[in-house]
Amino acid sequence: MGVKGEETRARLIAGTRSLIEAHGYFGTGLNQVVAQSGAPRGSLYFHFPEGKDQLVAAALTQAGQEVEDRLVALSREGADTATVLTALARAFADRLTESGFTKGCPIATVALEVAGGNESLRLVCAEVYAGWQRVLARRLAAEGFEAAEADVAAGQALALLEGAVLLAQVRRSVEPLLDASHAVRHLITAKAARVPQPAR
């Protein structure tokens, strides 16, 4: 694929990401994607011959990977898990306020829609969330948590933040996310206090 083809594909994915996050899977049509991206309609089927679900899957995967990469980068910079999660909550809160509360977590809107009726996209969403959880669990393990406990704590923290995104959108206020950020820090700190410290 040439440079022009890559650029066209990227525009289609970017347009789809923006639309599905604000309007959901069912509220986004291919005509809207073409209009949003400025790409020729024929190029959509060239790059995504399987149609809408293949395009949405690519958009979700890209959005999820960007969040995962940010979590990894923060961890490598030395941030502890509570700080990483606080940064994630802040990023979601910023996206909500900047979009008029139409965009928060880039996965959640579609995940809620497809969980019960579109198995292929449900699996894409599940893998995105699993990737975030693995990053957080590895960070917790580096802080002394046992592997199983790290995985549980990472899942609990994500559940808190994802639920807070939904409440924030409904209430049109970032307060639920700020509250969840504090709750996550308390959760991680409380669990860390129970982690056995190595003998000196």
PDB file of C-alpha atoms in Angstrom:
ATOM      1  CA  MET A   1       0.000   0.000   0.000  1.00  0.00           C
ATOM      2  CA  GLY A   2       1.374   3.387  -0.986  1.00  0.00           C
ATOM      3  CA  VAL A   3       1.593   6.507   1.115  1.00  0.00           C
ATOM      4  CA  LYS A   4      -1.655   7.867  -0.311  1.00  0.00           C
ATOM      5  CA  GLY A   5      -3.433   4.619   0.469  1.00  0.00           C
ATOM      6  CA  GLU A   6      -2.160   4.660   4.041  1.00  0.00           C
ATOM      7  CA  GLU A   7      -3.304   8.254   4.457  1.00  0.00           C
ATOM      8  CA  THR A   8      -6.758   7.410   3.146  1.00  0.00           C
ATOM      9  CA  ARG A   9      -7.046   4.424   5.461  1.00  0.00           C
ATOM     10  CA  ALA A  10      -5.932   6.551   8.393  1.00  0.00           C
ATOM     11  CA  ARG A  11      -8.567   9.199   7.573  1.00  0.00           C
ATOM     12  CA  LEU A  12     -11.293   6.566   7.444  1.00  0.00           C
ATOM     13  CA  ILE A  13     -10.277   5.189  10.837  1.00  0.00           C
ATOM     14  CA  ALA A  14     -10.001   8.653  12.369  1.00  0.00           C
ATOM     15  CA  GLY A  15     -13.418   9.626  11.077  1.00  0.00           C
ATOM     16  CA  THR A  16     -14.936   6.412  12.364  1.00  0.00           C
ATOM     17  CA  ARG A  17     -13.360   6.880  15.788  1.00  0.00           C
ATOM     18  CA  SER A  18     -14.851  10.332  16.156  1.00  0.00           C
ATOM     19  CA  LEU A  19     -18.309   9.262  15.004  1.00  0.00           C
ATOM     20  CA  ILE A  20     -18.697   6.031  16.954  1.00  0.00           C
ATOM     21  CA  GLU A  21     -17.521   7.586  20.173  1.00  0.00           C
ATOM     22  CA  ALA A  22     -19.999  10.450  19.927  1.00  0.00           C
ATOM     23  CA  HIS A  23     -22.914   8.649  18.279  1.00  0.00           C
ATOM     24  CA  GLY A  24     -22.293   4.968  18.904  1.00  0.00           C
ATOM     25  CA  TYR A  25     -22.184   1.997  16.567  1.00  0.00           C
ATOM     26  CA  PHE A  26     -25.815   2.198  15.538  1.00  0.00           C
ATOM     27  CA  GLY A  27     -25.769   5.966  15.166  1.00  0.00           C
ATOM     28  CA  THR A  28     -22.874   5.877  12.717  1.00  0.00           C
ATOM     29  CA  GLY A  29     -23.396   5.052   9.047  1.00  0.00           C
ATOM     30  CA  LEU A  30     -20.867   4.557   6.302  1.00  0.00           C
ATOM     31  CA  ASN A  31     -22.104   7.660   4.475  1.00  0.00           C
ATOM     32  CA  GLN A  32     -21.257   9.668   7.586  1.00  0.00           C
ATOM     33  CA  VAL A  33     -17.802   8.092   7.727  1.00  0.00           C
ATOM     34  CA  VAL A  34     -17.138   9.007   4.099  1.00  0.00           C
ATOM     35  CA  ALA A  35     -18.295  12.570   4.703  1.00  0.00           C
ATOM     36  CA  GLN A  36     -16.316  12.925   7.930  1.00  0.00           C
ATOM     37  CA  SER A  37     -13.102  11.503   6.479  1.00  0.00           C
ATOM     38  CA  GLY A  38     -13.296  13.128   3.061  1.00  0.00           C
ATOM     39  CA  ALA A  39     -12.248   9.820   1.522  1.00  0.00           C
ATOM     40  CA  PRO A  40     -13.775   8.445  -1.687  1.00  0.00           C
ATOM     41  CA  ARG A  41     -16.509   5.893  -0.968  1.00  0.00           C
ATOM     42  CA  GLY A  42     -14.776   3.295  -3.126  1.00  0.00           C
ATOM     43  CA  SER A  43     -11.673   3.510  -0.929  1.00  0.00           C
ATOM     44  CA  LEU A  44     -13.722   2.479   2.098  1.00  0.00           C
ATOM     45  CA  TYR A  45     -14.497  -0.902   0.581  1.00  0.00           C
ATOM     46  CA  PHE A  46     -10.976  -1.209  -0.794  1.00  0.00           C
ATOM     47  CA  HIS A  47      -9.439  -0.837   2.639  1.00  0.00           C
ATOM     48  CA  PHE A  48     -12.258  -2.517   4.556  1.00  0.00           C
ATOM     49  CA  PRO A  49     -13.817  -5.097   2.243  1.00  0.00           C
ATOM     50  CA  GLU A  50     -15.758  -6.672   5.125  1.00  0.00           C
ATOM     51  CA  GLY A  51     -17.617  -3.415   5.672  1.00  0.00           C
ATOM     52  CA  LYS A  52     -18.654  -1.488   8.736  1.00  0.00           C
ATOM     53  CA  ASP A  53     -17.675  -4.000  11.419  1.00  0.00           C
ATOM     54  CA  GLN A  54     -14.127  -4.325  10.084  1.00  0.00           C
ATOM     55  CA  LEU A  55     -13.777  -0.536  10.038  1.00  0.00           C
ATOM     56  CA  VAL A  56     -15.204  -0.135  13.542  1.00  0.00           C
ATOM     57  CA  ALA A  57     -12.917  -2.900  14.812  1.00  0.00           C
ATOM     58  CA  ALA A  58      -9.888  -1.073  13.402  1.00  0.00           C
ATOM     59  CA  ALA A  59     -11.044   2.187  14.995  1.00  0.00           C
ATOM     60  CA  LEU A  60     -11.580   0.575  18.397  1.00  0.00           C
ATOM     61  CA  THR A  61      -8.262  -1.248  18.262  1.00  0.00           C
ATOM     62  CA  GLN A  62      -6.360   1.923  17.387  1.00  0.00           C
ATOM     63  CA  ALA A  63      -8.071   3.968  20.088  1.00  0.00           C
ATOM     64  CA  GLY A  64      -7.477   1.265  22.655  1.00  0.00           C
ATOM     65  CA  GLN A  65      -3.826   0.931  21.710  1.00  0.00           C
ATOM     66  CA  GLU A  66      -3.265   4.655  22.153  1.00  0.00           C
ATOM     67  CA  VAL A  67      -4.586   4.487  25.707  1.00  0.00           C
ATOM     68  CA  GLU A  68      -2.532   1.376  26.421  1.00  0.00           C
ATOM     69  CA  ASP A  69       0.613   3.022  25.049  1.00  0.00           C
ATOM     70  CA  ARG A  70       0.017   5.997  27.347  1.00  0.00           C
ATOM     71  CA  LEU A  71      -0.370   3.730  30.368  1.00  0.00           C
ATOM     72  CA  VAL A  72       2.855   1.943  29.457  1.00  0.00           C
ATOM     73  CA  ALA A  73       4.697   5.240  28.955  1.00  0.00           C
ATOM     74  CA  LEU A  74       3.611   6.525  32.361  1.00  0.00           C
ATOM     75  CA  SER A  75       4.699   3.291  33.996  1.00  0.00           C
ATOM     76  CA  ARG A  76       8.100   3.452  32.331  1.00  0.00           C
ATOM     77  CA  GLU A  77       8.510   7.018  33.521  1.00  0.00           C
ATOM     78  CA  GLY A  78       8.269   5.679  37.056  1.00  0.00           C
ATOM     79  CA  ALA A  79       4.698   6.633  37.932  1.00  0.00           C
ATOM     80  CA  ASP A  80       3.104   4.321  40.482  1.00  0.00           C
ATOM     81  CA  THR A  81      -0.197   2.632  39.684  1.00  0.00           C
ATOM     82  CA  ALA A  82      -2.335   5.153  41.564  1.00  0.00           C
ATOM     83  CA  THR A  83      -0.717   7.989  39.608  1.00  0.00           C
ATOM     84  CA  VAL A  84      -1.202   6.158  36.309  1.00  0.00           C
ATOM     85  CA  LEU A  85      -4.895   5.655  37.073  1.00  0.00           C
ATOM     86  CA  THR A  86      -5.310   9.264  38.159  1.00  0.00           C
ATOM     87  CA  ALA A  87      -3.819  10.361  34.830  1.00  0.00           C
ATOM     88  CA  LEU A  88      -6.240   8.093  32.972  1.00  0.00           C
ATOM     89  CA  ALA A  89      -9.195   9.545  34.873  1.00  0.00           C
ATOM     90  CA  ARG A  90      -7.970  13.063  34.133  1.00  0.00           C
ATOM     91  CA  ALA A  91      -7.616  12.250  30.434  1.00  0.00           C
ATOM     92  CA  PHE A  92     -11.174  10.922  30.292  1.00  0.00           C
ATOM     93  CA  ALA A  93     -12.431  13.998  32.173  1.00  0.00           C
ATOM     94  CA  ASP A  94     -10.624  16.339  29.775  1.00  0.00           C
ATOM     95  CA  ARG A  95     -12.103  14.567  26.759  1.00  0.00           C
ATOM     96  CA  LEU A  96     -15.578  14.856  28.243  1.00  0.00           C
ATOM     97  CA  THR A  97     -15.358  18.577  28.894  1.00  0.00           C
ATOM     98  CA  GLU A  98     -13.730  19.331  25.538  1.00  0.00           C
ATOM     99  CA  SER A  99     -16.454  17.429  23.652  1.00  0.00           C
ATOM    100  CA  GLY A 100     -19.451  18.685  25.576  1.00  0.00           C
ATOM    101  CA  PHE A 101     -19.739  15.324  27.338  1.00  0.00           C
ATOM    102  CA  THR A 102     -20.110  13.279  24.165  1.00  0.00           C
ATOM    103  CA  LYS A 103     -16.663  11.661  24.323  1.00  0.00           C
ATOM    104  CA  GLY A 104     -14.977  10.137  27.351  1.00  0.00           C
ATOM    105  CA  CYS A 105     -13.597   6.629  27.163  1.00  0.00           C
ATOM    106  CA  PRO A 106     -13.013   5.883  23.460  1.00  0.00           C
ATOM    107  CA  ILE A 107     -14.320   2.314  23.817  1.00  0.00           C
ATOM    108  CA  ALA A 108     -17.242   2.521  26.232  1.00  0.00           C
ATOM    109  CA  THR A 109     -20.014   3.789  23.928  1.00  0.00           C
ATOM    110  CA  VAL A 110     -19.627   0.968  21.410  1.00  0.00           C
ATOM    111  CA  ALA A 111     -18.880  -1.614  24.104  1.00  0.00           C
ATOM    112  CA  LEU A 112     -22.238  -0.956  25.768  1.00  0.00           C
ATOM    113  CA  GLU A 113     -24.066  -1.270  22.446  1.00  0.00           C
ATOM    114  CA  VAL A 114     -22.460  -4.412  21.066  1.00  0.00           C
ATOM    115  CA  ALA A 115     -21.945  -6.481  24.216  1.00  0.00           C
ATOM    116  CA  GLY A 116     -25.181  -8.391  23.758  1.00  0.00           C
ATOM    117  CA  GLY A 117     -25.491  -8.654  20.004  1.00  0.00           C
ATOM    118  CA  ASN A 118     -22.253  -8.398  18.043  1.00  0.00           C
ATOM    119  CA  GLU A 119     -19.776 -11.045  19.106  1.00  0.00           C
ATOM    120  CA  SER A 120     -16.872  -9.965  16.904  1.00  0.00           C
ATOM    121  CA  LEU A 121     -16.916  -6.381  18.156  1.00  0.00           C
ATOM    122  CA  ARG A 122     -17.589  -7.502  21.724  1.00  0.00           C
ATOM    123  CA  LEU A 123     -14.360  -9.479  21.553  1.00  0.00           C
ATOM    124  CA  VAL A 124     -12.476  -6.460  20.200  1.00  0.00           C
ATOM    125  CA  CYS A 125     -13.705  -4.332  23.111  1.00  0.00           C
ATOM    126  CA  ALA A 126     -12.928  -7.090  25.593  1.00  0.00           C
ATOM    127  CA  GLU A 127      -9.370  -7.377  24.306  1.00  0.00           C
ATOM    128  CA  VAL A 128      -8.839  -3.621  24.524  1.00  0.00           C
ATOM    129  CA  TYR A 129      -9.936  -3.586  28.157  1.00  0.00           C
ATOM    130  CA  ALA A 130      -7.859  -6.682  28.851  1.00  0.00           C
ATOM    131  CA  GLY A 131      -4.795  -4.930  27.446  1.00  0.00           C
ATOM    132  CA  TRP A 132      -5.292  -1.976  29.774  1.00  0.00           C
ATOM    133  CA  GLN A 133      -5.794  -4.313  32.695  1.00  0.00           C
ATOM    134  CA  ARG A 134      -2.611  -6.246  31.888  1.00  0.00           C
ATOM    135  CA  VAL A 135      -0.551  -3.042  31.906  1.00  0.00           C
ATOM    136  CA  LEU A 136      -1.952  -2.005  35.273  1.00  0.00           C
ATOM    137  CA  ALA A 137      -1.530  -5.482  36.711  1.00  0.00           C
ATOM    138  CA  ARG A 138       2.115  -5.584  35.640  1.00  0.00           C
ATOM    139  CA  ARG A 139       2.691  -2.235  37.315  1.00  0.00           C
ATOM    140  CA  LEU A 140       1.062  -3.469  40.514  1.00  0.00           C
ATOM    141  CA  ALA A 141       3.163  -6.629  40.398  1.00  0.00           C
ATOM    142  CA  ALA A 142       6.267  -4.451  40.136  1.00  0.00           C
ATOM    143  CA  GLU A 143       5.098  -2.748  43.322  1.00  0.00           C
ATOM    144  CA  GLY A 144       4.986  -6.056  45.165  1.00  0.00           C
ATOM    145  CA  PHE A 145       1.501  -7.398  44.531  1.00  0.00           C
ATOM    146  CA  GLU A 146       1.060 -11.108  43.903  1.00  0.00           C
ATOM    147  CA  ALA A 147       0.047 -11.754  40.288  1.00  0.00           C
ATOM    148  CA  ALA A 148      -3.532 -12.806  41.063  1.00  0.00           C
ATOM    149  CA  GLU A 149      -4.114  -9.901  43.450  1.00  0.00           C
ATOM    150  CA  ALA A 150      -2.592  -7.469  40.957  1.00  0.00           C
ATOM    151  CA  ASP A 151      -4.987  -8.632  38.254  1.00  0.00           C
ATOM    152  CA  VAL A 152      -8.009  -8.321  40.547  1.00  0.00           C
ATOM    153  CA  ALA A 153      -7.011  -4.850  41.740  1.00  0.00           C
ATOM    154  CA  ALA A 154      -6.388  -3.679  38.165  1.00  0.00           C
ATOM    155  CA  GLY A 155      -9.817  -4.912  37.118  1.00  0.00           C
ATOM    156  CA  GLN A 156     -11.498  -3.223  40.074  1.00  0.00           C
ATOM    157  CA  ALA A 157      -9.799   0.063  39.303  1.00  0.00           C
ATOM    158  CA  LEU A 158     -10.838  -0.040  35.642  1.00  0.00           C
ATOM    159  CA  ALA A 159     -14.409  -0.873  36.612  1.00  0.00           C
ATOM    160  CA  LEU A 160     -14.508   2.171  38.890  1.00  0.00           C
ATOM    161  CA  LEU A 161     -13.237   4.501  36.185  1.00  0.00           C
ATOM    162  CA  GLU A 162     -15.445   3.107  33.408  1.00  0.00           C
ATOM    163  CA  GLY A 163     -18.543   3.387  35.573  1.00  0.00           C
ATOM    164  CA  ALA A 164     -17.551   6.933  36.454  1.00  0.00           C
ATOM    165  CA  VAL A 165     -17.316   7.863  32.769  1.00  0.00           C
ATOM    166  CA  LEU A 166     -20.925   6.786  32.274  1.00  0.00           C
ATOM    167  CA  LEU A 167     -22.118   8.747  35.318  1.00  0.00           C
ATOM    168  CA  ALA A 168     -20.124  11.784  34.201  1.00  0.00           C
ATOM    169  CA  GLN A 169     -21.783  11.749  30.788  1.00  0.00           C
ATOM    170  CA  VAL A 170     -25.276  11.336  32.232  1.00  0.00           C
ATOM    171  CA  ARG A 171     -24.747  14.075  34.822  1.00  0.00           C
ATOM    172  CA  ARG A 172     -22.690  16.277  32.482  1.00  0.00           C
ATOM    173  CA  SER A 173     -20.160  16.730  35.231  1.00  0.00           C
ATOM    174  CA  VAL A 174     -16.641  15.422  35.736  1.00  0.00           C
ATOM    175  CA  GLU A 175     -17.257  15.057  39.468  1.00  0.00           C
ATOM    176  CA  PRO A 176     -17.920  11.300  39.231  1.00  0.00           C
ATOM    177  CA  LEU A 177     -14.539  10.838  37.570  1.00  0.00           C
ATOM    178  CA  LEU A 178     -12.772  12.965  40.153  1.00  0.00           C
ATOM    179  CA  ASP A 179     -14.483  10.979  42.915  1.00  0.00           C
ATOM    180  CA  ALA A 180     -13.541   7.715  41.207  1.00  0.00           C
ATOM    181  CA  SER A 181      -9.947   8.885  40.924  1.00  0.00           C
ATOM    182  CA  HIS A 182      -9.805   9.390  44.684  1.00  0.00           C
ATOM    183  CA  ALA A 183     -11.523   6.044  45.269  1.00  0.00           C
ATOM    184  CA  VAL A 184      -9.040   4.248  43.020  1.00  0.00           C
ATOM    185  CA  ARG A 185      -6.091   5.796  44.823  1.00  0.00           C
ATOM    186  CA  HIS A 186      -7.597   4.724  48.161  1.00  0.00           C
ATOM    187  CA  LEU A 187      -8.264   1.217  46.821  1.00  0.00           C
ATOM    188  CA  ILE A 188      -4.704   0.750  45.572  1.00  0.00           C
ATOM    189  CA  THR A 189      -3.162   2.285  48.688  1.00  0.00           C
ATOM    190  CA  ALA A 190      -5.256   0.096  50.984  1.00  0.00           C
ATOM    191  CA  LYS A 191      -4.366  -3.042  49.059  1.00  0.00           C
ATOM    192  CA  ALA A 192      -0.688  -2.053  48.942  1.00  0.00           C
ATOM    193  CA  ALA A 193      -0.653  -1.721  52.739  1.00  0.00           C
ATOM    194  CA  ARG A 194      -1.523  -5.414  52.955  1.00  0.00           C
ATOM    195  CA  VAL A 195       1.274  -6.494  50.624  1.00  0.00           C
ATOM    196  CA  PRO A 196       4.017  -8.251  52.667  1.00  0.00           C
ATOM    197  CA  GLN A 197       7.238  -6.296  52.613  1.00  0.00           C
ATOM    198  CA  PRO A 198      10.514  -8.141  51.983  1.00  0.00           C
ATOM    199  CA  ALA A 199      12.634  -8.781  55.071  1.00  0.00           C
ATOM    200  CA  ARG A 200      15.633  -6.500  55.454  1.00  0.00           C
TER     201      ARG A 200
END
